[in-house]
PDB file of C-alpha atoms and ligand atoms in Angstrom:
ATOM      1  CA  MET A   1      89.744 123.950 127.911  1.00  0.00           C
ATOM      2  CA  ASP A   2      92.851 123.108 129.915  1.00  0.00           C
ATOM      3  CA  LEU A   3      95.861 123.705 127.580  1.00  0.00           C
ATOM      4  CA  SER A   4      98.483 121.932 129.725  1.00  0.00           C
ATOM      5  CA  SER A   5      98.286 118.685 127.681  1.00  0.00           C
ATOM      6  CA  PHE A   6      99.274 120.507 124.448  1.00  0.00           C
ATOM      7  CA  PRO A   7     102.886 119.592 123.624  1.00  0.00           C
ATOM      8  CA  PHE A   8     104.142 123.120 122.933  1.00  0.00           C
ATOM      9  CA  LEU A   9     107.468 124.664 123.877  1.00  0.00           C
ATOM     10  CA  THR A  10     106.566 127.988 125.541  1.00  0.00           C
ATOM     11  CA  PRO A  11     108.154 130.234 126.583  1.00  0.00           C
ATOM     12  CA  SER A  12     110.221 129.671 123.445  1.00  0.00           C
ATOM     13  CA  PRO A  13     114.069 130.016 123.879  1.00  0.00           C
ATOM     14  CA  THR A  14     116.111 133.014 122.807  1.00  0.00           C
ATOM     15  CA  GLU A  15     119.433 132.096 121.257  1.00  0.00           C
ATOM     16  CA  LYS A  16     122.508 134.082 120.331  1.00  0.00           C
ATOM     17  CA  LEU A  17     122.930 133.768 116.584  1.00  0.00           C
ATOM     18  CA  LEU A  18     125.978 135.897 115.784  1.00  0.00           C
ATOM     19  CA  HIS A  19     128.273 138.696 116.870  1.00  0.00           C
ATOM     20  CA  PHE A  20     128.754 141.526 114.352  1.00  0.00           C
ATOM     21  CA  SER A  21     131.011 144.558 114.592  1.00  0.00           C
ATOM     22  CA  SER A  22     128.603 146.729 116.548  1.00  0.00           C
ATOM     23  CA  GLY A  23     126.348 144.266 118.297  1.00  0.00           C
ATOM     24  CA  ILE A  24     124.815 140.808 118.683  1.00  0.00           C
ATOM     25  CA  LEU A  25     122.008 139.213 116.746  1.00  0.00           C
ATOM     26  CA  TRP A  26     119.664 137.050 118.873  1.00  0.00           C
ATOM     27  CA  MET A  27     116.788 134.955 117.687  1.00  0.00           C
ATOM     28  CA  LYS A  28     113.602 134.118 119.591  1.00  0.00           C
ATOM     29  CA  ARG A  29     113.004 130.565 118.424  1.00  0.00           C
ATOM     30  CA  ASP A  30     109.236 130.469 118.095  1.00  0.00           C
ATOM     31  CA  ASP A  31     109.906 128.025 115.282  1.00  0.00           C
ATOM     32  CA  LEU A  32     110.707 125.494 117.992  1.00  0.00           C
ATOM     33  CA  ILE A  33     107.252 125.715 119.634  1.00  0.00           C
ATOM     34  CA  HIS A  34     106.154 122.607 117.702  1.00  0.00           C
ATOM     35  CA  PRO A  35     107.083 120.979 114.401  1.00  0.00           C
ATOM     36  CA  ASP A  36     103.494 121.355 113.005  1.00  0.00           C
ATOM     37  CA  VAL A  37     102.280 124.356 114.950  1.00  0.00           C
ATOM     38  CA  SER A  38     105.364 126.436 114.720  1.00  0.00           C
ATOM     39  CA  GLY A  39     106.017 130.121 115.132  1.00  0.00           C
ATOM     40  CA  ASN A  40     103.058 132.441 115.570  1.00  0.00           C
ATOM     41  CA  LYS A  41     100.494 129.767 114.903  1.00  0.00           C
ATOM     42  CA  TRP A  42     100.078 128.524 118.465  1.00  0.00           C
ATOM     43  CA  ARG A  43     100.316 132.121 119.696  1.00  0.00           C
ATOM     44  CA  LYS A  44      97.286 132.846 117.537  1.00  0.00           C
ATOM     45  CA  LEU A  45      95.327 129.709 118.401  1.00  0.00           C
ATOM     46  CA  LYS A  46      95.945 129.535 122.113  1.00  0.00           C
ATOM     47  CA  GLY A  47      93.199 131.930 123.254  1.00  0.00           C
ATOM     48  CA  PHE A  48      90.605 130.218 121.006  1.00  0.00           C
ATOM     49  CA  PHE A  49      91.429 126.790 122.375  1.00  0.00           C
ATOM     50  CA  ARG A  50      91.280 128.085 125.905  1.00  0.00           C
ATOM     51  CA  GLU A  51      87.611 128.995 125.388  1.00  0.00           C
ATOM     52  CA  VAL A  52      86.558 126.316 122.857  1.00  0.00           C
ATOM     53  CA  ASP A  53      83.617 124.025 123.584  1.00  0.00           C
ATOM     54  CA  PRO A  54      85.090 120.610 122.798  1.00  0.00           C
ATOM     55  CA  SER A  55      81.610 119.082 122.262  1.00  0.00           C
ATOM     56  CA  ARG A  56      81.014 121.247 119.212  1.00  0.00           C
ATOM     57  CA  PRO A  57      82.824 121.207 115.890  1.00  0.00           C
ATOM     58  CA  VAL A  58      85.128 124.020 114.781  1.00  0.00           C
ATOM     59  CA  LEU A  59      84.844 125.568 111.331  1.00  0.00           C
ATOM     60  CA  THR A  60      87.917 127.335 109.928  1.00  0.00           C
ATOM     61  CA  PHE A  61      89.176 128.666 106.591  1.00  0.00           C
ATOM     62  CA  GLY A  62      92.351 128.811 104.542  1.00  0.00           C
ATOM     63  CA  GLY A  63      94.219 128.457 101.296  1.00  0.00           C
ATOM     64  CA  ALA A  64      95.954 125.357  99.952  1.00  0.00           C
ATOM     65  CA  HIS A  65      99.300 126.325 101.508  1.00  0.00           C
ATOM     66  CA  SER A  66      97.902 127.640 104.754  1.00  0.00           C
ATOM     67  CA  ASN A  67     100.139 127.176 107.787  1.00  0.00           C
ATOM     68  CA  HIS A  68      97.060 128.025 109.817  1.00  0.00           C
ATOM     69  CA  LEU A  69      95.100 125.047 108.506  1.00  0.00           C
ATOM     70  CA  ARG A  70      97.989 122.743 109.355  1.00  0.00           C
ATOM     71  CA  ALA A  71      98.270 124.128 112.841  1.00  0.00           C
ATOM     72  CA  ALA A  72      94.463 124.040 113.451  1.00  0.00           C
ATOM     73  CA  ALA A  73      94.325 120.451 112.120  1.00  0.00           C
ATOM     74  CA  PHE A  74      96.958 119.356 114.631  1.00  0.00           C
ATOM     75  CA  ALA A  75      95.438 121.232 117.606  1.00  0.00           C
ATOM     76  CA  LEU A  76      91.879 120.039 116.852  1.00  0.00           C
ATOM     77  CA  ALA A  77      93.054 116.399 116.529  1.00  0.00           C
ATOM     78  CA  HIS A  78      95.007 116.721 119.766  1.00  0.00           C
ATOM     79  CA  ALA A  79      91.927 118.064 121.567  1.00  0.00           C
ATOM     80  CA  SER A  80      89.663 115.448 119.907  1.00  0.00           C
ATOM     81  CA  ILE A  81      87.485 118.173 118.462  1.00  0.00           C
ATOM     82  CA  LYS A  82      85.786 117.705 115.106  1.00  0.00           C
ATOM     83  CA  GLY A  83      87.405 120.118 112.596  1.00  0.00           C
ATOM     84  CA  ILE A  84      85.847 121.343 109.344  1.00  0.00           C
ATOM     85  CA  ALA A  85      87.771 123.541 106.915  1.00  0.00           C
ATOM     86  CA  VAL A  86      86.679 125.545 103.958  1.00  0.00           C
ATOM     87  CA  VAL A  87      89.525 125.684 101.484  1.00  0.00           C
ATOM     88  CA  ARG A  88      89.956 128.293  98.718  1.00  0.00           C
ATOM     89  CA  GLY A  89      89.886 126.664  95.270  1.00  0.00           C
ATOM     90  CA  GLU A  90      87.148 124.342  94.030  1.00  0.00           C
ATOM     91  CA  GLU A  91      89.604 122.559  91.740  1.00  0.00           C
ATOM     92  CA  LEU A  92      91.704 121.283  94.675  1.00  0.00           C
ATOM     93  CA  SER A  93      91.559 118.057  96.612  1.00  0.00           C
ATOM     94  CA  PRO A  94      93.259 116.699  99.725  1.00  0.00           C
ATOM     95  CA  GLU A  95      95.925 115.160  97.488  1.00  0.00           C
ATOM     96  CA  HIS A  96      96.916 118.571  96.119  1.00  0.00           C
ATOM     97  CA  ASN A  97      99.960 119.151  98.337  1.00  0.00           C
ATOM     98  CA  THR A  98     101.641 118.208 101.594  1.00  0.00           C
ATOM     99  CA  THR A  99      99.650 120.748 103.677  1.00  0.00           C
ATOM    100  CA  LEU A 100      96.290 119.389 102.574  1.00  0.00           C
ATOM    101  CA  ARG A 101      97.484 115.802 102.876  1.00  0.00           C
ATOM    102  CA  TYR A 102      98.617 116.527 106.404  1.00  0.00           C
ATOM    103  CA  CYS A 103      95.219 118.132 107.251  1.00  0.00           C
ATOM    104  CA  GLU A 104      93.398 115.113 105.961  1.00  0.00           C
ATOM    105  CA  LYS A 105      95.620 112.790 107.922  1.00  0.00           C
ATOM    106  CA  MET A 106      94.793 114.782 111.054  1.00  0.00           C
ATOM    107  CA  GLY A 107      91.063 114.156 110.386  1.00  0.00           C
ATOM    108  CA  LEU A 108      90.101 117.659 109.146  1.00  0.00           C
ATOM    109  CA  THR A 109      87.024 117.507 106.904  1.00  0.00           C
ATOM    110  CA  MET A 110      87.671 119.824 103.908  1.00  0.00           C
ATOM    111  CA  HIS A 111      85.253 121.575 101.569  1.00  0.00           C
ATOM    112  CA  PHE A 112      86.777 123.124  98.457  1.00  0.00           C
ATOM    113  CA  ILE A 113      84.930 126.214  97.232  1.00  0.00           C
ATOM    114  CA  PRO A 114      85.393 128.713  94.328  1.00  0.00           C
ATOM    115  CA  ARG A 115      87.661 131.649  95.023  1.00  0.00           C
ATOM    116  CA  SER A 116      84.744 134.091  94.389  1.00  0.00           C
ATOM    117  CA  GLU A 117      82.703 132.384  97.167  1.00  0.00           C
ATOM    118  CA  TYR A 118      85.710 132.448  99.494  1.00  0.00           C
ATOM    119  CA  LYS A 119      86.163 136.159  98.856  1.00  0.00           C
ATOM    120  CA  VAL A 120      82.590 136.778  99.881  1.00  0.00           C
ATOM    121  CA  LEU A 121      83.135 134.858 103.107  1.00  0.00           C
ATOM    122  CA  ARG A 122      86.148 137.035 103.860  1.00  0.00           C
ATOM    123  CA  GLU A 123      84.091 140.146 103.178  1.00  0.00           C
ATOM    124  CA  LYS A 124      81.401 138.798 105.491  1.00  0.00           C
ATOM    125  CA  ASP A 125      84.024 138.395 108.204  1.00  0.00           C
ATOM    126  CA  TRP A 126      83.837 134.557 108.163  1.00  0.00           C
ATOM    127  CA  LYS A 127      80.121 134.443 108.822  1.00  0.00           C
ATOM    128  CA  PRO A 128      78.671 131.823 106.428  1.00  0.00           C
ATOM    129  CA  SER A 129      74.974 131.642 105.644  1.00  0.00           C
ATOM    130  CA  ALA A 130      72.758 129.071 107.338  1.00  0.00           C
ATOM    131  CA  ILE A 131      72.582 127.158 104.032  1.00  0.00           C
ATOM    132  CA  GLN A 132      76.392 126.988 103.754  1.00  0.00           C
ATOM    133  CA  LEU A 133      76.742 125.840 107.362  1.00  0.00           C
ATOM    134  CA  GLU A 134      74.166 123.153 106.761  1.00  0.00           C
ATOM    135  CA  GLU A 135      75.951 122.078 103.534  1.00  0.00           C
ATOM    136  CA  TRP A 136      79.290 121.749 105.356  1.00  0.00           C
ATOM    137  CA  GLY A 137      77.815 119.926 108.336  1.00  0.00           C
ATOM    138  CA  ALA A 138      78.775 122.852 110.479  1.00  0.00           C
ATOM    139  CA  ALA A 139      75.414 124.130 111.726  1.00  0.00           C
ATOM    140  CA  SER A 140      76.571 124.008 115.358  1.00  0.00           C
ATOM    141  CA  ALA A 141      80.208 124.903 114.675  1.00  0.00           C
ATOM    142  CA  GLN A 142      82.366 127.464 116.423  1.00  0.00           C
ATOM    143  CA  ILE A 143      84.044 129.782 113.917  1.00  0.00           C
ATOM    144  CA  LEU A 144      87.789 130.146 113.828  1.00  0.00           C
ATOM    145  CA  PRO A 145      88.622 132.897 111.200  1.00  0.00           C
ATOM    146  CA  GLU A 146      91.205 132.494 108.486  1.00  0.00           C
ATOM    147  CA  GLY A 147      94.728 132.623 109.916  1.00  0.00           C
ATOM    148  CA  GLY A 148      93.358 132.250 113.426  1.00  0.00           C
ATOM    149  CA  ALA A 149      92.884 136.057 113.365  1.00  0.00           C
ATOM    150  CA  GLY A 150      90.900 137.976 115.989  1.00  0.00           C
ATOM    151  CA  ALA A 151      91.171 139.284 119.502  1.00  0.00           C
ATOM    152  CA  HIS A 152      92.373 135.935 120.784  1.00  0.00           C
ATOM    153  CA  ALA A 153      95.292 135.971 118.337  1.00  0.00           C
ATOM    154  CA  LEU A 154      96.399 139.400 119.491  1.00  0.00           C
ATOM    155  CA  GLU A 155      96.341 138.304 123.084  1.00  0.00           C
ATOM    156  CA  GLY A 156      98.566 135.306 122.280  1.00  0.00           C
ATOM    157  CA  CYS A 157     101.009 137.388 120.240  1.00  0.00           C
ATOM    158  CA  ARG A 158     101.474 139.790 123.190  1.00  0.00           C
ATOM    159  CA  GLU A 159     103.137 136.923 124.986  1.00  0.00           C
ATOM    160  CA  ILE A 160     106.108 137.052 122.541  1.00  0.00           C
ATOM    161  CA  TRP A 161     107.094 140.353 124.144  1.00  0.00           C
ATOM    162  CA  SER A 162     106.287 139.396 127.696  1.00  0.00           C
ATOM    163  CA  GLU A 163     108.502 136.306 127.404  1.00  0.00           C
ATOM    164  CA  LEU A 164     111.619 138.386 126.776  1.00  0.00           C
ATOM    165  CA  ASP A 165     114.210 138.583 129.522  1.00  0.00           C
ATOM    166  CA  ASP A 166     116.088 141.558 128.012  1.00  0.00           C
ATOM    167  CA  VAL A 167     114.794 144.531 126.102  1.00  0.00           C
ATOM    168  CA  PRO A 168     116.359 144.629 122.627  1.00  0.00           C
ATOM    169  CA  ASP A 169     117.600 147.758 120.867  1.00  0.00           C
ATOM    170  CA  HIS A 170     116.083 146.505 117.625  1.00  0.00           C
ATOM    171  CA  LEU A 171     113.300 143.969 117.048  1.00  0.00           C
ATOM    172  CA  LEU A 172     112.987 142.341 113.606  1.00  0.00           C
ATOM    173  CA  ILE A 173     109.830 140.580 112.577  1.00  0.00           C
ATOM    174  CA  ALA A 174     108.170 139.387 109.356  1.00  0.00           C
ATOM    175  CA  SER A 175     104.595 140.417 108.660  1.00  0.00           C
ATOM    176  CA  GLY A 176     101.634 139.156 106.657  1.00  0.00           C
ATOM    177  CA  THR A 177      98.355 140.398 108.149  1.00  0.00           C
ATOM    178  CA  GLY A 178     100.277 142.307 110.828  1.00  0.00           C
ATOM    179  CA  THR A 179      98.525 140.489 113.673  1.00  0.00           C
ATOM    180  CA  THR A 180     101.745 139.260 115.243  1.00  0.00           C
ATOM    181  CA  VAL A 181     103.502 142.590 115.208  1.00  0.00           C
ATOM    182  CA  PHE A 182     100.356 144.306 116.425  1.00  0.00           C
ATOM    183  CA  GLY A 183     100.215 141.948 119.403  1.00  0.00           C
ATOM    184  CA  ILE A 184     103.891 142.642 120.156  1.00  0.00           C
ATOM    185  CA  LEU A 185     103.374 146.404 119.954  1.00  0.00           C
ATOM    186  CA  ALA A 186     100.388 146.114 122.258  1.00  0.00           C
ATOM    187  CA  ALA A 187     102.546 144.444 124.885  1.00  0.00           C
ATOM    188  CA  MET A 188     105.427 146.967 124.556  1.00  0.00           C
ATOM    189  CA  PRO A 189     105.453 149.898 126.981  1.00  0.00           C
ATOM    190  CA  GLN A 190     104.586 153.376 125.820  1.00  0.00           C
ATOM    191  CA  GLY A 191     107.729 155.079 124.449  1.00  0.00           C
ATOM    192  CA  SER A 192     109.732 151.857 124.406  1.00  0.00           C
ATOM    193  CA  SER A 193     113.391 152.334 123.478  1.00  0.00           C
ATOM    194  CA  THR A 194     113.191 149.308 121.111  1.00  0.00           C
ATOM    195  CA  LYS A 195     113.049 150.124 117.439  1.00  0.00           C
ATOM    196  CA  VAL A 196     110.733 147.760 115.621  1.00  0.00           C
ATOM    197  CA  HIS A 197     111.537 146.687 112.020  1.00  0.00           C
ATOM    198  CA  VAL A 198     108.594 145.129 110.227  1.00  0.00           C
ATOM    199  CA  ILE A 199     109.529 143.174 107.103  1.00  0.00           C
ATOM    200  CA  SER A 200     106.373 142.740 105.042  1.00  0.00           C
ATOM    201  CA  ALA A 201     106.152 139.536 103.013  1.00  0.00           C
ATOM    202  CA  VAL A 202     103.248 141.087 101.117  1.00  0.00           C
ATOM    203  CA  LYS A 203     103.897 143.676  98.438  1.00  0.00           C
ATOM    204  CA  GLY A 204     102.034 146.880  98.930  1.00  0.00           C
ATOM    205  CA  ALA A 205     100.264 145.965 102.165  1.00  0.00           C
ATOM    206  CA  HIS A 206      99.222 149.615 102.553  1.00  0.00           C
ATOM    207  CA  GLN A 207      96.276 149.033 104.892  1.00  0.00           C
ATOM    208  CA  GLU A 208      98.284 146.898 107.253  1.00  0.00           C
ATOM    209  CA  GLN A 209     101.212 149.375 107.055  1.00  0.00           C
ATOM    210  CA  ALA A 210      98.919 152.324 107.918  1.00  0.00           C
ATOM    211  CA  ARG A 211      97.286 150.457 110.852  1.00  0.00           C
ATOM    212  CA  ILE A 212     100.620 149.342 112.307  1.00  0.00           C
ATOM    213  CA  THR A 213     102.582 152.559 111.817  1.00  0.00           C
ATOM    214  CA  GLN A 214      99.720 154.598 113.289  1.00  0.00           C
ATOM    215  CA  TYR A 215      99.548 152.374 116.360  1.00  0.00           C
ATOM    216  CA  ALA A 216     103.310 152.584 116.819  1.00  0.00           C
ATOM    217  CA  ARG A 217     103.106 156.371 116.573  1.00  0.00           C
ATOM    218  CA  GLN A 218     100.332 156.450 119.191  1.00  0.00           C
ATOM    219  CA  LYS A 219     102.639 154.499 121.512  1.00  0.00           C
ATOM    220  CA  SER A 220     105.697 156.640 120.652  1.00  0.00           C
ATOM    221  CA  ILE A 221     107.556 153.578 119.334  1.00  0.00           C
ATOM    222  CA  ASP A 222     110.028 153.994 116.515  1.00  0.00           C
ATOM    223  CA  LEU A 223     108.902 151.661 113.739  1.00  0.00           C
ATOM    224  CA  HIS A 224     110.267 151.044 110.258  1.00  0.00           C
ATOM    225  CA  TRP A 225     108.045 149.286 107.750  1.00  0.00           C
ATOM    226  CA  GLU A 226     110.012 147.505 105.042  1.00  0.00           C
ATOM    227  CA  ASP A 227     107.935 146.975 101.955  1.00  0.00           C
ATOM    228  CA  GLU A 228     108.507 143.733 100.146  1.00  0.00           C
ATOM    229  CA  VAL A 229     109.158 145.476  96.829  1.00  0.00           C
ATOM    230  CA  HIS A 230     112.803 144.432  96.774  1.00  0.00           C
ATOM    231  CA  PHE A 231     111.936 140.721  96.732  1.00  0.00           C
ATOM    232  CA  GLY A 232     109.258 140.535  94.058  1.00  0.00           C
ATOM    233  CA  GLY A 233     105.987 139.838  95.928  1.00  0.00           C
ATOM    234  CA  PHE A 234     104.350 137.374  98.348  1.00  0.00           C
ATOM    235  CA  GLY A 235     105.552 133.828  97.977  1.00  0.00           C
ATOM    236  CA  LYS A 236     108.088 134.792  95.324  1.00  0.00           C
ATOM    237  CA  ILE A 237     111.483 133.362  96.122  1.00  0.00           C
ATOM    238  CA  PRO A 238     114.204 134.784  93.882  1.00  0.00           C
ATOM    239  CA  THR A 239     117.377 132.815  93.360  1.00  0.00           C
ATOM    240  CA  HIS A 240     119.480 135.069  95.609  1.00  0.00           C
ATOM    241  CA  LEU A 241     117.073 134.517  98.472  1.00  0.00           C
ATOM    242  CA  LYS A 242     117.245 130.749  97.985  1.00  0.00           C
ATOM    243  CA  ALA A 243     121.044 130.911  97.995  1.00  0.00           C
ATOM    244  CA  GLN A 244     120.920 132.949 101.230  1.00  0.00           C
ATOM    245  CA  ASN A 245     118.579 130.355 102.798  1.00  0.00           C
ATOM    246  CA  THR A 246     120.923 127.543 101.901  1.00  0.00           C
ATOM    247  CA  ALA A 247     123.895 129.372 103.327  1.00  0.00           C
ATOM    248  CA  PHE A 248     121.966 130.168 106.489  1.00  0.00           C
ATOM    249  CA  GLU A 249     121.074 126.524 107.027  1.00  0.00           C
ATOM    250  CA  LYS A 250     124.650 125.446 106.450  1.00  0.00           C
ATOM    251  CA  GLU A 251     125.966 128.010 108.916  1.00  0.00           C
ATOM    252  CA  TYR A 252     123.420 127.652 111.717  1.00  0.00           C
ATOM    253  CA  GLY A 253     122.204 124.071 111.307  1.00  0.00           C
ATOM    254  CA  PHE A 254     118.480 124.815 110.928  1.00  0.00           C
ATOM    255  CA  ALA A 255     116.310 126.124 108.102  1.00  0.00           C
ATOM    256  CA  ILE A 256     114.331 129.339 107.894  1.00  0.00           C
ATOM    257  CA  ASP A 257     111.129 129.576 105.869  1.00  0.00           C
ATOM    258  CA  SER A 258     111.348 131.210 102.412  1.00  0.00           C
ATOM    259  CA  VAL A 259     108.176 133.255 102.499  1.00  0.00           C
ATOM    260  CA  TYR A 260     108.616 135.214 105.719  1.00  0.00           C
ATOM    261  CA  ASN A 261     111.813 134.760 107.690  1.00  0.00           C
ATOM    262  CA  ALA A 262     114.216 134.549 104.739  1.00  0.00           C
ATOM    263  CA  LYS A 263     113.253 138.173 104.062  1.00  0.00           C
ATOM    264  CA  VAL A 264     114.092 139.182 107.587  1.00  0.00           C
ATOM    265  CA  TRP A 265     117.543 137.608 107.164  1.00  0.00           C
ATOM    266  CA  ALA A 266     118.040 139.446 103.899  1.00  0.00           C
ATOM    267  CA  TYR A 267     116.952 142.673 105.592  1.00  0.00           C
ATOM    268  CA  PHE A 268     119.389 142.150 108.442  1.00  0.00           C
ATOM    269  CA  ASN A 269     122.213 141.577 105.958  1.00  0.00           C
ATOM    270  CA  ARG A 270     121.443 144.709 103.925  1.00  0.00           C
ATOM    271  CA  ASN A 271     121.334 147.125 106.862  1.00  0.00           C
ATOM    272  CA  SER A 272     123.520 148.128 109.745  1.00  0.00           C
ATOM    273  CA  PHE A 273     122.532 147.903 113.373  1.00  0.00           C
ATOM    274  CA  LYS A 274     124.022 148.711 116.729  1.00  0.00           C
ATOM    275  CA  GLY A 275     123.447 146.909 119.977  1.00  0.00           C
ATOM    276  CA  ARG A 276     121.156 144.039 120.844  1.00  0.00           C
ATOM    277  CA  VAL A 277     119.122 142.926 117.775  1.00  0.00           C
ATOM    278  CA  LEU A 278     116.354 140.443 118.270  1.00  0.00           C
ATOM    279  CA  TRP A 279     114.842 138.516 115.365  1.00  0.00           C
ATOM    280  CA  ILE A 280     111.510 136.858 116.161  1.00  0.00           C
ATOM    281  CA  ASN A 281     111.575 133.642 114.102  1.00  0.00           C
ATOM    282  CA  THR A 282     107.869 133.117 113.232  1.00  0.00           C
ATOM    283  CA  GLY A 283     108.413 129.550 112.067  1.00  0.00           C
ATOM    284  CA  GLY A 284     106.889 128.152 108.892  1.00  0.00           C
ATOM    285  CA  VAL A 285     109.309 125.292 108.114  1.00  0.00           C
ATOM    286  CA  PHE A 286     107.602 121.895 108.021  1.00  0.00           C
ATOM    287  CA  THR A 287     108.681 118.415 107.211  1.00  0.00           C
ATOM    288  CA  PRO A 288     106.218 116.981 104.641  1.00  0.00           C
TER     289      PRO A 288
HETATM  290  C1  PLP B   1     105.660 131.587 109.179  1.00  0.00           C
HETATM  291  C2  PLP B   1     104.936 132.811 109.247  1.00  0.00           C
HETATM  292  N1  PLP B   1     105.545 133.938 109.643  1.00  0.00           N
HETATM  293  C3  PLP B   1     104.908 135.133 109.689  1.00  0.00           C
HETATM  294  C4  PLP B   1     103.575 135.243 109.350  1.00  0.00           C
HETATM  295  C5  PLP B   1     102.930 136.598 109.425  1.00  0.00           C
HETATM  296  O1  PLP B   1     102.086 136.723 110.529  1.00  0.00           O
HETATM  297  P1  PLP B   1     100.993 137.837 110.599  1.00  0.00           P
HETATM  298  O2  PLP B   1      99.925 137.509 109.593  1.00  0.00           O
HETATM  299  O3  PLP B   1     100.511 137.792 111.974  1.00  0.00           O
HETATM  300  O4  PLP B   1     101.648 139.113 110.260  1.00  0.00           O
HETATM  301  C6  PLP B   1     102.858 134.112 108.972  1.00  0.00           C
HETATM  302  C7  PLP B   1     101.436 134.234 108.625  1.00  0.00           C
HETATM  303  O5  PLP B   1     100.682 133.337 108.480  1.00  0.00           O
HETATM  304  C8  PLP B   1     103.540 132.849 108.898  1.00  0.00           C
HETATM  305  O6  PLP B   1     102.965 131.723 108.476  1.00  0.00           O
END
């Protein structure tokens, strides 16, 4: 479908954040792409929407706090496509939190299933049985995997690199599944002079780490993988991180999300750099 009617700010702007003794920290403001589809979410969805058949429903998947579900709900509503979501946790309901309330407001039909059933769906690569599809009213649906993952997502994430006007000495980016950084690495030239710092929000993401570091090695790109071990685990927000976030917002006039980008900020502050440092702000801050 034609994407020109989608209200998204791309290319996203790159702003100077601060001067430090041996360089400058810049931020690529993917968080400004859209208030509800911020950061890497539209990057990941774009390719899917380009090829979607608007006459058929879309079936997607996510947890109760999923930024992907929120983004998909907005984009589907904007395109007037019927959206169906399978949500992890049978005990939940649309009233559970602001994310699910938002999805309901956007017209997403949600089915809440047990975690064990959700795990099987993940193992089956988001291919439900005919009975499940029938039960969810999704027999003719197009499947959008959890997190918007897939080849389309990688394509969209490549654009982050291709939108840059200047090549940074260091690139800082948060990682969950590693899709965003993989897309960036795919777009970088072989033997790029940019050192990539991946700050994993997930503790012990060994598979992702192995996949990403091996790919960087293949491309002769210097990559450092920062394991989340210093911060206590995915979604954990220790007091010192909260305090850092508050100070950041006070200083720069906008908030960074606590799960991903706060850790990039903490990483920047703990390490020394030289030259042009670029932080890709992957978004994740929403107003309820
Ligand atoms: C705000 C934000 N930043 C970063 C990420 C990590 O992206 P990826 O899973 O592509 O590594 C996510 C993942 O959903 C996210 O919501």
